[in-house]
Amino acid sequence: MVKKLFHFMLIGFLVFSVTPSTAQPVISFDKYHTNKEVQQMLEKLQQGNPSAIKLHEIATSPGGEPVQVLEIGANLNDVPAIFVGANFEGDVPLSTEGALYMAKMLLDSAGYTKNLKWYIMPLPNPDAANGFFSEVKQGLAVNRFQVNDDADEATNEDGFDDLNNDGLITKMRVKDLQGTHVVSKTDPRILTPADSKKSERGEYKIYSEGIDNDGDGTCNEDGVGGINVGIGFPHLFPHNKKEAGLFSGQTPEVYGILGFMYARPAIAMVYTLGSSNFCAVPPQGGRKGDVNLQNIQIPERYATRLGVDPTKTFTMDEVIEMMKTMVPPGMEVTPELVAGFLGLGAAVNPLEDDLKFYTRFSEDYKKYLEGKKFNAETLSPTPAKDGSFELWAYYHLGVPSFSMNLFTVPKVKEEKKTGEGALSLDDVEKIPKPEKENELSEKDKALLAWSDSHWGGKGFVDWEIVDHPALGEVEIGGYVPYLETTPKPELIDSMLKTQLPWLLQLTKNMPEISIAKEEITAMGAGIYKLEIYVENKGYLPYPIAIGSRNKQPAPVIVTLDGNFELLEGIKRTPLGSIGGNQVKKLSWMIKSEKKTQITAKVESAVFTDNVKQINIGG
């Protein structure tokens, strides 16, 4: 009993530091903040400068918590915007702190807010985030949406139970002749799947800690909640997962976010703080369903018009040449246009041109961390999940979408010895490592080492025998909730201070579109050829490749206004795509017998309008 009491007190006081405290006048990052404290911090930021900062309440969670977005630059018009979202699944409290820290950084320095608007959302899933501060910690990622998971006549009637009264929901292992797991020979704390290839026979079944509250023969199959906001977005929506809901936007948090962002076409870049990390690892490809754009079969209704055999396949370059005969003169035929026109299917893998900038930025980010002496030798970040916010922002909004994982458990460093008669370190690294018999996985090694070094061994609950009302004698133990995502509070400030400035640096790569120069050529009889050169002085193209394909970002339009007759061209000319650090030329034929002034404007819902007065004629 004394052991249990000590363990509970240590977890509550040392490991998670969740006791709410009085709101402080100055925002500090020496603790994890409750939902109420986050709301108070946002309100204080807004009250400090009400003309430039606005607080939007875009939804109310099923649990009655507000979902808020802080707008920095509310007094700015006709400027691009960046959206920052954090902790969508609610089980990564460090990312909420990261969003608040970023707001503070922006308000402390005007360099990144002068001609740029920011939207910051620290808590899109407040119901799940509340779980971190509850008396019994489960590490759930679902909100309080009423979902009948087991399709009976009751809702939320069979949740988790803290059977050993330690304030943590961990695992139960039960000896069973039909077991699926065995005890690791390397470390008795760890269970590994039985390997039939080695003639291993399973000894244990594994359950979540709890009992069969509703007497249907299954434990914990219908707990409190809910829908996981972090996998509720339209792109690759996981219909097969109950926690995603029946459809994207079913839960008010997701619906509110979708509406808020679609109503603001000026959003030109998106940052996500959570478990994936596009800053370090480019978005994953390899998903099934993407069309092969180098092996295209022309649908019969178009093949007849193009005069080709519908049973044959063509490369993208070949199809582009064919389609040039079908479009108006001067219209650019791009792979994205071909894909959309022929209905070649939705993209489910990042496009090659976009991977180029993701790869370059990931390399730069690693060098940045090295320069900061930040340990990047950690477990691999979690790949972005189907239905995630960061994937939706890239594939549907068509804008650069960067995610950042602010903390991952460090890898265990293997000791390498060199000396007389031994291989050198370089030689050892060149030799492929064989799989070792019965060795723990890299993740288990790292988590156990982190538990021992960082939490004094309290990140893993030692297996303890408990009498279960249905299963008989069971053992309860396993990894503590939030161990993998949440370091001690005293590390918050240093982790955020080191990593988040990188996201601010990324803004310097945004497109910057303006008129570079104009040329006027007199053709005689009051007719002039006007050529306008539009430049993109930023590193990133506009739009990026996926944006060109899905036609989602607001187009850039070049307009001409004045007292003249237009002989060739149109007064509102779409610029189309423009690469980073590139110039694009547009031309018109104009008749003006008298001297006149033409107003040329590069306008867009995203970028600041660029206007130039051009004298012509006479």
mmCIF file of N, CA and C in Angstrom, residues 145-186:
data_model
loop_
_atom_site.group_PDB
_atom_site.id
_atom_site.type_symbol
_atom_site.label_atom_id
_atom_site.label_comp_id
_atom_site.label_asym_id
_atom_site.label_seq_id
_atom_site.Cartn_x
_atom_site.Cartn_y
_atom_site.Cartn_z
ATOM 1 N N PHE A 145 -17.695 13.586 -27.720
ATOM 2 C CA PHE A 145 -18.806 13.303 -28.633
ATOM 3 C C PHE A 145 -19.429 11.956 -28.249
ATOM 4 N N GLN A 146 -20.754 11.918 -28.175
ATOM 5 C CA GLN A 146 -21.441 10.690 -27.771
ATOM 6 C C GLN A 146 -21.403 9.668 -28.906
ATOM 7 N N VAL A 147 -20.624 8.607 -28.709
ATOM 8 C CA VAL A 147 -20.495 7.561 -29.714
ATOM 9 C C VAL A 147 -20.780 6.224 -29.059
ATOM 10 N N ASN A 148 -21.667 5.443 -29.665
ATOM 11 C CA ASN A 148 -21.992 4.111 -29.152
ATOM 12 C C ASN A 148 -21.095 3.100 -29.846
ATOM 13 N N ASP A 149 -19.891 2.899 -29.311
ATOM 14 C CA ASP A 149 -18.886 2.075 -29.981
ATOM 15 C C ASP A 149 -19.304 0.613 -30.136
ATOM 16 N N ASP A 150 -20.070 0.091 -29.168
ATOM 17 C CA ASP A 150 -20.409 -1.334 -29.235
ATOM 18 C C ASP A 150 -21.830 -1.587 -29.727
ATOM 19 N N ALA A 151 -22.500 -0.526 -30.213
ATOM 20 C CA ALA A 151 -23.813 -0.651 -30.861
ATOM 21 C C ALA A 151 -24.843 -1.353 -29.994
ATOM 22 N N ASP A 152 -24.856 -1.042 -28.676
ATOM 23 C CA ASP A 152 -25.906 -1.566 -27.824
ATOM 24 C C ASP A 152 -26.850 -0.428 -27.470
ATOM 25 N N GLU A 153 -27.611 -0.578 -26.398
ATOM 26 C CA GLU A 153 -28.607 0.436 -26.068
ATOM 27 C C GLU A 153 -28.064 1.532 -25.145
ATOM 28 N N ALA A 154 -26.802 1.419 -24.787
ATOM 29 C CA ALA A 154 -26.204 2.403 -23.881
ATOM 30 C C ALA A 154 -24.995 3.049 -24.540
ATOM 31 N N THR A 155 -24.600 4.208 -24.021
ATOM 32 C CA THR A 155 -23.453 4.935 -24.562
ATOM 33 C C THR A 155 -22.457 5.222 -23.452
ATOM 34 N N ASN A 156 -21.176 5.000 -23.753
ATOM 35 C CA ASN A 156 -20.088 5.298 -22.812
ATOM 36 C C ASN A 156 -20.234 4.547 -21.488
ATOM 37 N N GLU A 157 -20.738 3.309 -21.558
ATOM 38 C CA GLU A 157 -21.000 2.575 -20.324
ATOM 39 C C GLU A 157 -19.874 1.615 -19.938
ATOM 40 N N ASP A 158 -18.895 1.423 -20.831
ATOM 41 C CA ASP A 158 -17.830 0.470 -20.507
ATOM 42 C C ASP A 158 -16.479 1.073 -20.838
ATOM 43 N N GLY A 159 -16.026 1.927 -19.935
ATOM 44 C CA GLY A 159 -14.735 2.572 -20.132
ATOM 45 C C GLY A 159 -13.639 1.915 -19.319
ATOM 46 N N PHE A 160 -12.514 2.590 -19.196
ATOM 47 C CA PHE A 160 -11.371 2.053 -18.469
ATOM 48 C C PHE A 160 -11.601 2.164 -16.964
ATOM 49 N N ASP A 161 -10.935 1.272 -16.215
ATOM 50 C CA ASP A 161 -11.032 1.289 -14.755
ATOM 51 C C ASP A 161 -9.634 1.179 -14.166
ATOM 52 N N ASP A 162 -9.367 2.013 -13.159
ATOM 53 C CA ASP A 162 -8.060 2.005 -12.494
ATOM 54 C C ASP A 162 -8.075 0.936 -11.400
ATOM 55 N N LEU A 163 -7.757 -0.284 -11.772
ATOM 56 C CA LEU A 163 -7.906 -1.420 -10.863
ATOM 57 C C LEU A 163 -6.849 -1.444 -9.764
ATOM 58 N N ASN A 164 -5.674 -0.920 -10.009
ATOM 59 C CA ASN A 164 -4.637 -0.940 -8.971
ATOM 60 C C ASN A 164 -4.481 0.417 -8.272
ATOM 61 N N ASN A 165 -5.403 1.345 -8.570
ATOM 62 C CA ASN A 165 -5.480 2.636 -7.866
ATOM 63 C C ASN A 165 -4.169 3.424 -7.892
ATOM 64 N N ASP A 166 -3.496 3.425 -9.033
ATOM 65 C CA ASP A 166 -2.257 4.208 -9.126
ATOM 66 C C ASP A 166 -2.439 5.495 -9.925
ATOM 67 N N GLY A 167 -3.679 5.786 -10.342
ATOM 68 C CA GLY A 167 -3.944 7.006 -11.101
ATOM 69 C C GLY A 167 -3.564 6.913 -12.563
ATOM 70 N N LEU A 168 -3.304 5.703 -13.043
ATOM 71 C CA LEU A 168 -2.858 5.499 -14.423
ATOM 72 C C LEU A 168 -3.601 4.322 -15.038
ATOM 73 N N ILE A 169 -3.979 4.463 -16.287
ATOM 74 C CA ILE A 169 -4.539 3.344 -17.040
ATOM 75 C C ILE A 169 -3.426 2.770 -17.902
ATOM 76 N N THR A 170 -3.022 1.548 -17.586
ATOM 77 C CA THR A 170 -1.937 0.910 -18.340
ATOM 78 C C THR A 170 -2.485 -0.359 -19.006
ATOM 79 N N LYS A 171 -1.796 -1.469 -18.887
ATOM 80 C CA LYS A 171 -2.215 -2.705 -19.550
ATOM 81 C C LYS A 171 -2.449 -3.820 -18.535
ATOM 82 N N MET A 172 -3.217 -4.814 -18.948
ATOM 83 C CA MET A 172 -3.365 -6.047 -18.182
ATOM 84 C C MET A 172 -2.800 -7.185 -19.029
ATOM 85 N N ARG A 173 -2.002 -8.045 -18.405
ATOM 86 C CA ARG A 173 -1.565 -9.250 -19.097
ATOM 87 C C ARG A 173 -2.107 -10.456 -18.326
ATOM 88 N N VAL A 174 -2.653 -11.372 -19.093
ATOM 89 C CA VAL A 174 -3.340 -12.524 -18.514
ATOM 90 C C VAL A 174 -2.814 -13.785 -19.169
ATOM 91 N N LYS A 175 -2.414 -14.755 -18.352
ATOM 92 C CA LYS A 175 -1.956 -16.023 -18.910
ATOM 93 C C LYS A 175 -3.134 -16.733 -19.557
ATOM 94 N N ASP A 176 -2.894 -17.230 -20.779
ATOM 95 C CA ASP A 176 -3.973 -17.843 -21.558
ATOM 96 C C ASP A 176 -3.369 -18.831 -22.540
ATOM 97 N N LEU A 177 -4.008 -20.007 -22.667
ATOM 98 C CA LEU A 177 -3.494 -21.017 -23.596
ATOM 99 C C LEU A 177 -3.546 -20.525 -25.040
ATOM 100 N N GLN A 178 -4.405 -19.564 -25.312
ATOM 101 C CA GLN A 178 -4.495 -18.978 -26.649
ATOM 102 C C GLN A 178 -3.827 -17.608 -26.698
ATOM 103 N N GLY A 179 -2.850 -17.418 -25.861
ATOM 104 C CA GLY A 179 -2.167 -16.139 -25.782
ATOM 105 C C GLY A 179 -1.438 -15.783 -27.065
ATOM 106 N N THR A 180 -1.164 -14.499 -27.230
ATOM 107 C CA THR A 180 -0.515 -13.991 -28.444
ATOM 108 C C THR A 180 0.888 -13.458 -28.188
ATOM 109 N N HIS A 181 1.265 -13.287 -26.897
ATOM 110 C CA HIS A 181 2.546 -12.675 -26.559
ATOM 111 C C HIS A 181 3.339 -13.529 -25.574
ATOM 112 N N VAL A 182 4.642 -13.290 -25.588
ATOM 113 C CA VAL A 182 5.539 -13.952 -24.644
ATOM 114 C C VAL A 182 6.376 -12.891 -23.936
ATOM 115 N N VAL A 183 6.942 -13.255 -22.785
ATOM 116 C CA VAL A 183 7.814 -12.344 -22.056
ATOM 117 C C VAL A 183 9.174 -12.291 -22.742
ATOM 118 N N SER A 184 9.677 -11.087 -22.958
ATOM 119 C CA SER A 184 10.977 -10.921 -23.600
ATOM 120 C C SER A 184 12.068 -11.564 -22.746
ATOM 121 N N LYS A 185 12.984 -12.284 -23.392
ATOM 122 C CA LYS A 185 14.112 -12.892 -22.680
ATOM 123 C C LYS A 185 15.156 -11.852 -22.298
ATOM 124 N N THR A 186 15.082 -10.690 -22.914
ATOM 125 C CA THR A 186 16.032 -9.619 -22.615
ATOM 126 C C THR A 186 15.602 -8.795 -21.418
#
